[in-house]
XYZ file of C-alpha atoms in Angstrom:
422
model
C -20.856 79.083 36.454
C -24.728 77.682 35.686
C -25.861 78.274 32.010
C -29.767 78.907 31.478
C -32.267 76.296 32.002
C -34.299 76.252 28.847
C -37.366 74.631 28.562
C -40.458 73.981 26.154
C -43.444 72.750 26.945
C -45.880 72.213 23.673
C -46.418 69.214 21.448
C -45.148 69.679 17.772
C -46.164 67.823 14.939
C -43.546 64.978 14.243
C -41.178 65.514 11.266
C -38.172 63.810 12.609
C -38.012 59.813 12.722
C -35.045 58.854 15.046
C -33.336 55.665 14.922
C -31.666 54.958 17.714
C -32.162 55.581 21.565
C -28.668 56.192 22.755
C -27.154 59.343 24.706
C -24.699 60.549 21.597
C -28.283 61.487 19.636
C -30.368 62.873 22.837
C -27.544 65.256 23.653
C -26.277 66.241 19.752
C -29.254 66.109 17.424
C -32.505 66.318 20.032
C -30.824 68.919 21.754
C -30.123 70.651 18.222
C -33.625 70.496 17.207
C -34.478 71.715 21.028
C -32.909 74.790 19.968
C -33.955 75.440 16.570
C -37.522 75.178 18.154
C -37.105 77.508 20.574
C -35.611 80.123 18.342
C -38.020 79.365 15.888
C -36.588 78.607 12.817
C -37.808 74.804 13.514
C -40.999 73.107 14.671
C -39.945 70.198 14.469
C -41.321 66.627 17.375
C -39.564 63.970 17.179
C -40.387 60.070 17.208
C -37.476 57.726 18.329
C -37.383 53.921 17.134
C -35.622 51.462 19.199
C -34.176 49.519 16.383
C -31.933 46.341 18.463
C -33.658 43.698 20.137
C -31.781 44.400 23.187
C -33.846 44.451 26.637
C -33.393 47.880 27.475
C -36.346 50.307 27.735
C -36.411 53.519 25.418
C -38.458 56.712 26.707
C -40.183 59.444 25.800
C -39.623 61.245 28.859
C -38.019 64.823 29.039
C -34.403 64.526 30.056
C -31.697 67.105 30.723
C -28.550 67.779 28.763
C -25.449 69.115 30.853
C -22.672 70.444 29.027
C -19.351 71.161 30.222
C -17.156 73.560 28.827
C -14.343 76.617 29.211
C -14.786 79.938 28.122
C -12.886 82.432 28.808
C -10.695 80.390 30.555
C -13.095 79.072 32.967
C -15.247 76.827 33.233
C -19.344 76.503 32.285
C -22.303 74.700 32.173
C -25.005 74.771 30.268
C -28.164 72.755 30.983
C -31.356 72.181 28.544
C -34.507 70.545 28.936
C -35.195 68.528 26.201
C -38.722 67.139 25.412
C -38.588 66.813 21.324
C -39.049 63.766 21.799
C -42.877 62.876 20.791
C -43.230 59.275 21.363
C -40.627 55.884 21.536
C -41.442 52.992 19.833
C -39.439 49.248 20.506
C -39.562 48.044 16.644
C -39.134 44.709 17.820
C -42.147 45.032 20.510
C -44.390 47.404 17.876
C -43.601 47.115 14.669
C -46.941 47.830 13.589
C -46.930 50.913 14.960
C -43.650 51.680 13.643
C -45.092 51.295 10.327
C -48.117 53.554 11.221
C -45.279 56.364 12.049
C -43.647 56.011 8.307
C -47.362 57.096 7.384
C -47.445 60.399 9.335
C -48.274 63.631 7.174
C -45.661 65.857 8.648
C -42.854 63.096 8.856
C -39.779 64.724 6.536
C -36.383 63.653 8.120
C -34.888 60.720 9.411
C -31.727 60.877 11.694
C -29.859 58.067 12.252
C -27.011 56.114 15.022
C -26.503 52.572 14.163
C -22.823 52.494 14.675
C -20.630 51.614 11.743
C -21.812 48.419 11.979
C -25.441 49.458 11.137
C -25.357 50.950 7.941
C -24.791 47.142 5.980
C -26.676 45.302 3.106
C -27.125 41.496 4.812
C -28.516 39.893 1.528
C -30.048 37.065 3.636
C -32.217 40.206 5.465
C -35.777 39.950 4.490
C -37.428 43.487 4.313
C -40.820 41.973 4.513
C -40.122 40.406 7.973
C -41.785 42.235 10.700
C -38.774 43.545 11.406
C -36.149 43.210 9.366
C -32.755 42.502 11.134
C -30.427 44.981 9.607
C -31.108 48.896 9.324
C -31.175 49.549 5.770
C -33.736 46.557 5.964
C -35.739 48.120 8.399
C -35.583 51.143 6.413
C -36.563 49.423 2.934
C -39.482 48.314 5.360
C -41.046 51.482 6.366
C -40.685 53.539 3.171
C -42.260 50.496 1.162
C -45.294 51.277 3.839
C -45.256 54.657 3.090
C -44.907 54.984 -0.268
C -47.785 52.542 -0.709
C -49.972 54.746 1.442
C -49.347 57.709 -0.486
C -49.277 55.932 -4.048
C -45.817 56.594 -4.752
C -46.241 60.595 -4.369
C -43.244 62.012 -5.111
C -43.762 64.853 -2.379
C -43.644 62.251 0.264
C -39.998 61.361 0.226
C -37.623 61.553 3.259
C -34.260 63.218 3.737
C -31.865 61.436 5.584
C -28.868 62.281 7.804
C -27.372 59.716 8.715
C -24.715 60.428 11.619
C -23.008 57.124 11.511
C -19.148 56.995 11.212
C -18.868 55.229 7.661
C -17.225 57.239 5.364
C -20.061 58.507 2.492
C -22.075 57.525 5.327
C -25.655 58.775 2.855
C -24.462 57.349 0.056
C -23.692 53.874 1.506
C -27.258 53.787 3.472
C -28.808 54.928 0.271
C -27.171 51.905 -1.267
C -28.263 49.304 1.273
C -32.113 50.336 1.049
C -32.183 50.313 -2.889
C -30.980 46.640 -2.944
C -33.739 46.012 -0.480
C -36.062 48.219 -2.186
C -35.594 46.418 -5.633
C -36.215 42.933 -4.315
C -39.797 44.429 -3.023
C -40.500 46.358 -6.078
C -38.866 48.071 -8.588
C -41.301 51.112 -9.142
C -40.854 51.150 -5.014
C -37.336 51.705 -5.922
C -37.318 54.094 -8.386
C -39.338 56.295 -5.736
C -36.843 55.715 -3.245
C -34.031 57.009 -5.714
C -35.965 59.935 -6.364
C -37.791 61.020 -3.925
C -35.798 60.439 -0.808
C -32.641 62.366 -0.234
C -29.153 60.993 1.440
C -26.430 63.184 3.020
C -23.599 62.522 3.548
C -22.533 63.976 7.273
C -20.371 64.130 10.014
C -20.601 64.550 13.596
C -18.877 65.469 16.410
C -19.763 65.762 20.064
C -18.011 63.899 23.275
C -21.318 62.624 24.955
C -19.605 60.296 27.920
C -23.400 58.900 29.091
C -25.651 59.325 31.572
C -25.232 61.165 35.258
C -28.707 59.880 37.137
C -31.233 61.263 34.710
C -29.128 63.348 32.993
C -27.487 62.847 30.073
C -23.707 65.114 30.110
C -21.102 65.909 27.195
C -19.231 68.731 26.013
C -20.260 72.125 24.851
C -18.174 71.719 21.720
C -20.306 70.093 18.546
C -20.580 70.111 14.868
C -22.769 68.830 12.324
C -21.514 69.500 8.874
C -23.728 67.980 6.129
C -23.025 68.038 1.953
C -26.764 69.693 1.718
C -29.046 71.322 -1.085
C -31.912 73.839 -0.727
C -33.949 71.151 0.185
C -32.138 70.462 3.041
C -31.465 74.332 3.933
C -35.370 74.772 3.759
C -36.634 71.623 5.813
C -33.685 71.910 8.542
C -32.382 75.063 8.697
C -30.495 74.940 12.406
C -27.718 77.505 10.950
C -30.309 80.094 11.183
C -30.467 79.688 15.072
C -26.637 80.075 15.404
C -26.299 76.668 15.633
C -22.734 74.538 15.170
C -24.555 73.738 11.528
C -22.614 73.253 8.679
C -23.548 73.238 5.219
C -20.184 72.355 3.286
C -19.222 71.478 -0.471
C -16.950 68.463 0.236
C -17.625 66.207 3.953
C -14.792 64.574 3.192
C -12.078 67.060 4.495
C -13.966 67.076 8.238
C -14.644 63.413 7.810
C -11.053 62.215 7.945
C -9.278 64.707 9.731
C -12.269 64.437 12.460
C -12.325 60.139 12.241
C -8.987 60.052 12.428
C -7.653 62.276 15.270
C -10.865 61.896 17.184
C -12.430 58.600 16.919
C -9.253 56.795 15.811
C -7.775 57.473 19.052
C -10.707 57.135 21.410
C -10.417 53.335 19.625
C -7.086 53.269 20.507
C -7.130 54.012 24.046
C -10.083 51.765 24.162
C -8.027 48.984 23.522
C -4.968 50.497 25.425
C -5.967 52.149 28.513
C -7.574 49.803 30.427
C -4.204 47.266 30.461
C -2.939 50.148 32.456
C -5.491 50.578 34.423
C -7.406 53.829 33.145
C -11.182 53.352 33.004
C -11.889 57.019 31.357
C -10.444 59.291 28.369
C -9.722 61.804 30.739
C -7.493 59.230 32.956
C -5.967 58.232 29.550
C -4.610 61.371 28.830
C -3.545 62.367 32.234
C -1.730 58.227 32.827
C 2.566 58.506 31.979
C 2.514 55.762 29.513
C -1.197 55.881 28.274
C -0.532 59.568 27.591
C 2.494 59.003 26.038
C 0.633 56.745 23.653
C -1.830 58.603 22.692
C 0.593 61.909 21.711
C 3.095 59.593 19.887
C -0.090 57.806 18.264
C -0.883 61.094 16.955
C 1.980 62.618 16.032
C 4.064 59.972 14.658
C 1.307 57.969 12.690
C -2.099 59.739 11.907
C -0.794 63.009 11.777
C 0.976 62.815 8.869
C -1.416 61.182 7.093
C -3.446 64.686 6.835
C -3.504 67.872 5.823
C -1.382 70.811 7.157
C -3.733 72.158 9.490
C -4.414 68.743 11.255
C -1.931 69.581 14.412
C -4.417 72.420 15.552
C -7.429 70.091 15.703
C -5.304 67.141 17.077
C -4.218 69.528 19.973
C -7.875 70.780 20.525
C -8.998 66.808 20.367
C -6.433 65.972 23.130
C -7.635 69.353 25.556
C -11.357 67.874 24.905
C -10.601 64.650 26.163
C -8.624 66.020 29.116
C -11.850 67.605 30.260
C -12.196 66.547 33.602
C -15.895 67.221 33.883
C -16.106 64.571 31.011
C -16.464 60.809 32.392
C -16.150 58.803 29.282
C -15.925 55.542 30.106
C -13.337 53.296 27.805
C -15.914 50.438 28.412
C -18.474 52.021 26.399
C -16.171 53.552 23.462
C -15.016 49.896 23.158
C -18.953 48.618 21.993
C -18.101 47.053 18.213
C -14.589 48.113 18.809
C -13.115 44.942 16.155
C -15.650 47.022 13.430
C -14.759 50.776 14.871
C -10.512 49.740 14.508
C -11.446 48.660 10.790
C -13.065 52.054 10.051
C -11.271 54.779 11.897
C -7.516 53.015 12.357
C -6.989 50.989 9.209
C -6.963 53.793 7.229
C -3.867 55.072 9.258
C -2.089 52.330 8.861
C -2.700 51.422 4.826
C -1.511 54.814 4.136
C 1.438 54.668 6.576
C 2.629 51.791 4.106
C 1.737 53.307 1.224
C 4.315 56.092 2.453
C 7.174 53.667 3.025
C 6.663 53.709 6.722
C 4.929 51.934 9.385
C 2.391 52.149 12.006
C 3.101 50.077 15.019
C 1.182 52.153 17.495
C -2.127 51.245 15.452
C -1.205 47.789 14.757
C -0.224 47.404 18.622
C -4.794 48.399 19.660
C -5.541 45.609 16.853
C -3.849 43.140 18.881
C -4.763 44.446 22.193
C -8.524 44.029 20.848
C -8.150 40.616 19.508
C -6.252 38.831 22.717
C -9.259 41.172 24.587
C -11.854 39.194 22.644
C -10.200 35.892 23.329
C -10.568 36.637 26.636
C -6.490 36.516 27.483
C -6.918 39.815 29.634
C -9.968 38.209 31.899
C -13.571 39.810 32.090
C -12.575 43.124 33.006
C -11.065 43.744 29.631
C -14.081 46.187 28.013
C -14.511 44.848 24.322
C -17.183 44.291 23.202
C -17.980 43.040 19.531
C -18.716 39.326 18.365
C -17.650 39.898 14.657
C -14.689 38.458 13.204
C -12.120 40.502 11.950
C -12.346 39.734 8.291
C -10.706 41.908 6.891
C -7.534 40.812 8.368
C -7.581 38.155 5.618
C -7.245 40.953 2.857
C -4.322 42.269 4.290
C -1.611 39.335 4.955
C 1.264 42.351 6.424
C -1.752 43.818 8.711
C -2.051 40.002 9.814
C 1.797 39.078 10.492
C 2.116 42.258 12.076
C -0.841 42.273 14.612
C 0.546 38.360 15.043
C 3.945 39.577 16.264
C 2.594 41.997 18.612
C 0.006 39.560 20.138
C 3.705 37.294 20.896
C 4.769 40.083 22.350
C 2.353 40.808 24.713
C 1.738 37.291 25.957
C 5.557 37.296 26.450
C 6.320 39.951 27.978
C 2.496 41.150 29.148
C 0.667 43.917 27.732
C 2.397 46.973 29.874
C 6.278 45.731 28.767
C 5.579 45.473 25.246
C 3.363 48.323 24.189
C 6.459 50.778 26.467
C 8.918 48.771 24.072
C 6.731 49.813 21.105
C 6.320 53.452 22.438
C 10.497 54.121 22.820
């Protein structure tokens, strides 16, 4: 069953900065501010910054978002045109015009998708480099240029939602760009401490990539955001019936959510492809990559949470079951070594802190770590070129993920993660 085309066609003035290029965005916030524009509660264009100095090409260019869903009990899909999207700047190709952005008069939000590895202070980042290297840098960077074009007006501050998987994810950005904002100037920082606003948020939407020119996910989303009035006022999607969510405490959907959702999309990252899956959806449907996933769940992160955890945990496995959804493990596992430390450790320190263990979580630490020493060949999908230092505050997490990485080479990867399943 085909859902309505919608479509706009009129330039808006820009009040949104985006930073970041990638699908997850394009299909969750830009098709979220789509909406609000079209039932009028929002007039809101969008600019989108290409913040890495990879060699891919961002665009401008209307795209489609086709979402798969059930309702009913059968299946939909909904398709929207999307063209929010004002103008794309490469920050490492343009930073000057980058810059001339931060000055716009109607600029008022900035949404953000760095990864978890985005959102750190680097003290050896320089925000007057042209550009910095690190986000909160880059940030520090372009609200220095605006608040020197406005002379520090208070009225010209920007809210930020960041939709980044740290936990206090606004209050750690906000963080980053005051230490960067203090080495350029200290009355530059006491306007970024006042004026601006950071949320904390979190966000939830399976966005597998791109089909052609379209970019496809799921019909399910939420964005739930620790707002104010301000917020309410300047962004108020709610109002268009919108998955929305102003809430007193993020926390509660922040760990349940990183836990049952991301956690194990990590975990059959680093899993599933030893047994041959290449998608979620061929995760959950494999014997043994199956089995680990529902044991994962149940045995070791579910307990960790709150009473009402199973329901979400058995919506989170339907989702990813969605056959219409072709997430590929290969791109879930991009800074998977960073992703393990945010959404799995967790699991596992208070797993010990309980008197019990978590082998299952343990067993994708090792499976990432031989991956990134290359023992399972180039097909093996992770991706990240950090170290995993924080193995060196936790000596059990480190003789643990040790004995498991015997294991496998021992007995290979399939034998020993079935011995650590029974």
């Amino acid at each position: 069953m085909e859902g309505s085309l919608v479509i706009e066609g009129q330039l808006r003035p820009v009040r949104v900065l985006q930073i970041g290029a990638g699908n997850f965005l394009r299909a969750f916030a830009d098709w979220m501010i789509q909406k609000g524009n079209a039932s009028g509660v929002l007039d809101h264009g969008v600019v989108v910054f290409k913040v890495t100095s990879s060699p891919s090409v961002v665009s401008a260019e209307p795209f489609r978002v086709v979402l798969d869903g059930v309702r009913d009990g059968e299946p939909f899909t909904e398709i929207t045109e999307v063209d929010v999207i004002q103008e794309a700047v490469d920050a490492y190709a343009d930073w000057e015009r980058c810059l001339a952005v931060m000055r716009g008069p109607d600029l008022r939000l900035v949404v953000s998708n760095t990864t978890e590895a985005g959102i750190v202070y680097d003290q050896g980042d320089d925000p007057r480099a042209t550009p910095p290297e690190t986000f909160p840098a880059k940030m520090a960077a372009l609200l220095f240029e605006r608040w020197r074009h406005y002379g520090g007006d208070p009225e010209r501050g920007l809210l930020f939602l960041p939709c980044e998987l740290t936990e206090n994810n606004g209050q750690v950005l906000r963080s980053a760009v005051l230490r960067h904002a203090s080495a350029l100037d200290p009355a530059f920082a006491s306007w970024v401490g006042t004026a601006c606003r950071f949320y904390d948020t979190i966000v939830d939407r399976i966005v597998p990539g791109r089909d052609g020119s379209d970019i496809r996910g799921e019909s399910y989303a939420l964005w739930a955001v620790e707002g104010d009035t301000v917020l309410r006022e300047e962004f108020p999607l709610d109002r268009a019936g919108l998955p929305f969510a102003f809430v007193p405490d993020i926390g509660v959907f922040r760990e349940k959510k990183v836990r049952i959702l991301n956690g194990s999309h990590t975990a059959l990252a680093a899993v599933g492809p030893l047994l041959g899956c290449t998608t979620v959806s061929g995760a959950v449907r494999h014997p043994i990559a199956g089995e680990y996933l529902r044991r994962l769940l149940d045995t070791e992160v579910l307990p960790t949470l709150p009473a009402d955890a199973p329901a979400f945990a058995a919506a989170t496995v339907e989702r990813f079951g969605n056959p219409a959804l072709e997430h590929r493990l290969a791109d879930i596992a991009l800074n998977a070594l960073s992703k393990w430390h945010t959404r799995n450790l967790p699991v596992v320190l208070d797993r010990w802190e309980a008197g019990e263990t978590a082998p299952l979580t343990v067993f994708a630490l090792a499976c990432l770590l031989l991956g990134q020493e290359g023992e399972f060949g180039d097909g093996y999908p992770v991706r990240d070129s950090s170290e995993p230092s924080f193995l060196a505050g936790h000596p059990r997490l480190a003789a643990e993920v040790a004995g498991h990485m015997r294991a496998i080479r021992e007995a290979g990867p399939v034998a020993a993660l079935e011995k650590v399943i029974r």
